[in-house]
mmCIF file of C-alpha atoms in Angstrom:
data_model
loop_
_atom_site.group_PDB
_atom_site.id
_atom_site.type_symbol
_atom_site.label_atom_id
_atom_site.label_comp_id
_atom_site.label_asym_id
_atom_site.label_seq_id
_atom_site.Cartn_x
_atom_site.Cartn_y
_atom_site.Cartn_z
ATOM 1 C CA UNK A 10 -12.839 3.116 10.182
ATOM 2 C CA UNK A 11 -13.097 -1.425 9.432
ATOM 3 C CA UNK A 12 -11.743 -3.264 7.749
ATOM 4 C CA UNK A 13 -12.284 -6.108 5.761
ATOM 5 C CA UNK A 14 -10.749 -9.437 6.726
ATOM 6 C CA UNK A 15 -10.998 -11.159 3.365
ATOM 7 C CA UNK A 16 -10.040 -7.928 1.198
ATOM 8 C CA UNK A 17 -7.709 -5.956 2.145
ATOM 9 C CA UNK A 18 -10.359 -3.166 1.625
ATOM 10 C CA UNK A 19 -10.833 -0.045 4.256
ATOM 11 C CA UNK A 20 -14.436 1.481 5.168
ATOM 12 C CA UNK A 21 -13.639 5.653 5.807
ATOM 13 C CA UNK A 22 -15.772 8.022 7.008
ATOM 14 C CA UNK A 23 -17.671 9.708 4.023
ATOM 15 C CA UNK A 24 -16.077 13.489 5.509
ATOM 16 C CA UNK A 25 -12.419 12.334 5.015
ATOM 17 C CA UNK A 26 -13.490 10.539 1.383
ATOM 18 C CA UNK A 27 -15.006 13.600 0.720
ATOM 19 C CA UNK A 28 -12.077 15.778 1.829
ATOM 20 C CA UNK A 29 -9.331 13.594 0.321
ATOM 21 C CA UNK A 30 -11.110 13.598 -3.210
ATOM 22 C CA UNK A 31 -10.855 17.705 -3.225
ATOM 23 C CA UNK A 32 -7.328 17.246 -1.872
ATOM 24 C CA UNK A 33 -6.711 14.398 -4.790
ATOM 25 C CA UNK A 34 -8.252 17.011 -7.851
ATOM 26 C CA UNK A 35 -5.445 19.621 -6.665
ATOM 27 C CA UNK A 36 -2.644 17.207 -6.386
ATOM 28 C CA UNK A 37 -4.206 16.085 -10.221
ATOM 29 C CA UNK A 38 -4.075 19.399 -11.300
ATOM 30 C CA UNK A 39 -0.701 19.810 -9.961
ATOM 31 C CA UNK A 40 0.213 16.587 -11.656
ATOM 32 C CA UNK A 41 1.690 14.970 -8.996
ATOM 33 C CA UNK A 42 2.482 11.202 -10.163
ATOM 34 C CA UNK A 43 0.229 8.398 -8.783
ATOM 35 C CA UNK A 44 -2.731 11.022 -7.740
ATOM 36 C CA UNK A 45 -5.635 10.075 -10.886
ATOM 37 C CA UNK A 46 -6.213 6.715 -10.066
ATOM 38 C CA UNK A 47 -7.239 7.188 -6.045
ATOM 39 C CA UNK A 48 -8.906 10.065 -7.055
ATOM 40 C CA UNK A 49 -10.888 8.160 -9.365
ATOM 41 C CA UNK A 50 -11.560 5.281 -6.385
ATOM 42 C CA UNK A 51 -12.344 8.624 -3.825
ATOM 43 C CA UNK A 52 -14.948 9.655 -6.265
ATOM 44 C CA UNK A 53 -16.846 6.615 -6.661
ATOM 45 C CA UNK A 54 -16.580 6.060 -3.053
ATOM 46 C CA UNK A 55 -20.489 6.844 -2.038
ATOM 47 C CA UNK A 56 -21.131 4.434 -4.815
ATOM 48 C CA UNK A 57 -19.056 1.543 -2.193
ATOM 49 C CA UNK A 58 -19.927 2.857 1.246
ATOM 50 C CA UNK A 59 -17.092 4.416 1.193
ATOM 51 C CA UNK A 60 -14.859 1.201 0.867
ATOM 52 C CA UNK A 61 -11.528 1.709 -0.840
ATOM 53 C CA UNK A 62 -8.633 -0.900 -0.953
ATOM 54 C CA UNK A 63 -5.713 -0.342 1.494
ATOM 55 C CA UNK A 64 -3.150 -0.055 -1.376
ATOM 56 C CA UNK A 65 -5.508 3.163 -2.662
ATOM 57 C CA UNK A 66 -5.779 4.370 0.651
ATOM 58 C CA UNK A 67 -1.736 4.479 1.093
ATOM 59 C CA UNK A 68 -1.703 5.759 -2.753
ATOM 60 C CA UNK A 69 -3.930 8.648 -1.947
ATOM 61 C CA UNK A 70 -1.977 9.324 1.552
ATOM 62 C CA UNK A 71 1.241 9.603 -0.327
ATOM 63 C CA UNK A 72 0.270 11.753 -3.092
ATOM 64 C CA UNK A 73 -1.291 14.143 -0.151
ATOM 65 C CA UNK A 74 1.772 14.731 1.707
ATOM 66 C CA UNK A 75 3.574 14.916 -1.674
ATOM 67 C CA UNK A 76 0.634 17.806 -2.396
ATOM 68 C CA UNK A 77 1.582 19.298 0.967
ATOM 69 C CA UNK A 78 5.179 19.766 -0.009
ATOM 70 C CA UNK A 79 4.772 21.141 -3.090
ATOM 71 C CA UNK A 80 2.405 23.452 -1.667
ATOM 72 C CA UNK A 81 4.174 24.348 1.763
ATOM 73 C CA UNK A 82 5.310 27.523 0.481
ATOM 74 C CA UNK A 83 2.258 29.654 -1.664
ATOM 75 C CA UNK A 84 -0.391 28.603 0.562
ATOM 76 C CA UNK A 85 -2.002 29.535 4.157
ATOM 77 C CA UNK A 86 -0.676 27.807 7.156
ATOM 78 C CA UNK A 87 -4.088 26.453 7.648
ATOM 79 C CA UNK A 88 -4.514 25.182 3.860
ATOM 80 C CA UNK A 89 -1.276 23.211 4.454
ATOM 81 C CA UNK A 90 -2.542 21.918 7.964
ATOM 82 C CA UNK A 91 -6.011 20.671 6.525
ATOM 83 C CA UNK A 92 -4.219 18.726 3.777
ATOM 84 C CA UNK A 93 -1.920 17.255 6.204
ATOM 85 C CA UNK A 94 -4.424 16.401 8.172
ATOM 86 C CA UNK A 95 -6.216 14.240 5.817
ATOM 87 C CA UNK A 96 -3.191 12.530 4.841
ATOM 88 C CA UNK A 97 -2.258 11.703 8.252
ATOM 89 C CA UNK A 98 -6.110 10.641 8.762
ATOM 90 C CA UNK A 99 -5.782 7.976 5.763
ATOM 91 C CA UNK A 100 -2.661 6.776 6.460
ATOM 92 C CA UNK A 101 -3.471 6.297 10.293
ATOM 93 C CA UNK A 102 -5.839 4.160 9.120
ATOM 94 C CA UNK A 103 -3.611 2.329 7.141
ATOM 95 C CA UNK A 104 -1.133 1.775 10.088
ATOM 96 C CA UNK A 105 -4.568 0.249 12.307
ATOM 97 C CA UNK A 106 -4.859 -2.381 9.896
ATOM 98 C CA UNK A 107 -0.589 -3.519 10.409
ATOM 99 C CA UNK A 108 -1.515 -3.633 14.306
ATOM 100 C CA UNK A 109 -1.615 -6.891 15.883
ATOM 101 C CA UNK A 110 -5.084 -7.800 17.462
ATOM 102 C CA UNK A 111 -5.582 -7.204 20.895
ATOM 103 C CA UNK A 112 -5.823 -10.704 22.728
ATOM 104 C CA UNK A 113 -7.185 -10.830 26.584
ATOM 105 C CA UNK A 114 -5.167 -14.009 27.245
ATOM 106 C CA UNK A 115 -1.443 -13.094 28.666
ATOM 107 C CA UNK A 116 1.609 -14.283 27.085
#
C-alpha cells in the first residue's frame, strides 16, 4: 500500500479492492448510509490501479464495520471476521498515511 504525496490518494492491493467492493454491494443493499459512493470508487478501481482517495478509503472502512454490526448476529463467525478484516485492512492503511516519517538522524 503508497501513497501519493501530492493527492491525498492511496494505491491498495487489487485483493482487498476487490474484497471491499463485495463487502460495499451488501452494506448497499443493506442501505447503510455513506456505502454507494466508495462502492462506486471500489468498482472503478482496476480502471486507476487501484488508487482511491484517503477520504474514500476511510468512507468505505466505516461503512464496513457499520456492515459488521448490523450483521454480527444472522451471519457465520467467519462471514463477520472476513468483513472485519477488510475494514481493519483499509483503515490500517489509512492510519500509515497519519504516521510521521521515519528519519535516521536522532533528535
Amino acid at each position: 500500500m503508497t501513497s501519493s504525496s501530492f493527492q491525498r490518494t492511496l494505491i491498495l492491493p487489487a485483493a482487498v479492492c476487490e474484497q471491499a467492493a463485495q463487502y460495499l454491494e451488501q452494506a448497499v443493499r443493506r442501505t447503510v448510509d455513506g456505502a454507494a459512493i466508495p462502492l462506486k470508487a471500489f468498482r472503478a478501481a482496476a480502471d486507476s490501479d487501484y488508487t482511491l482517495p484517503v477520504s474514500v478509503v476511510e468512507q468505505a472502512a466505516g461503512c464496513l464495520l457499520v456492515l459488521a454490526t448490523e450483521t454480527a448476529q444472522t451471519v457465520r463467525p467467519s462471514a463477520l471476521r472476513a468483513t472485519i478484516s477488510v475494514a481493519l485492512s483499509l483503515r490500517d492503511a489509512v492510519e500509515a498515511l497519519h504516521q510521521p516519517a521515519l528519519t535516521t538522524r536522532y533528535w
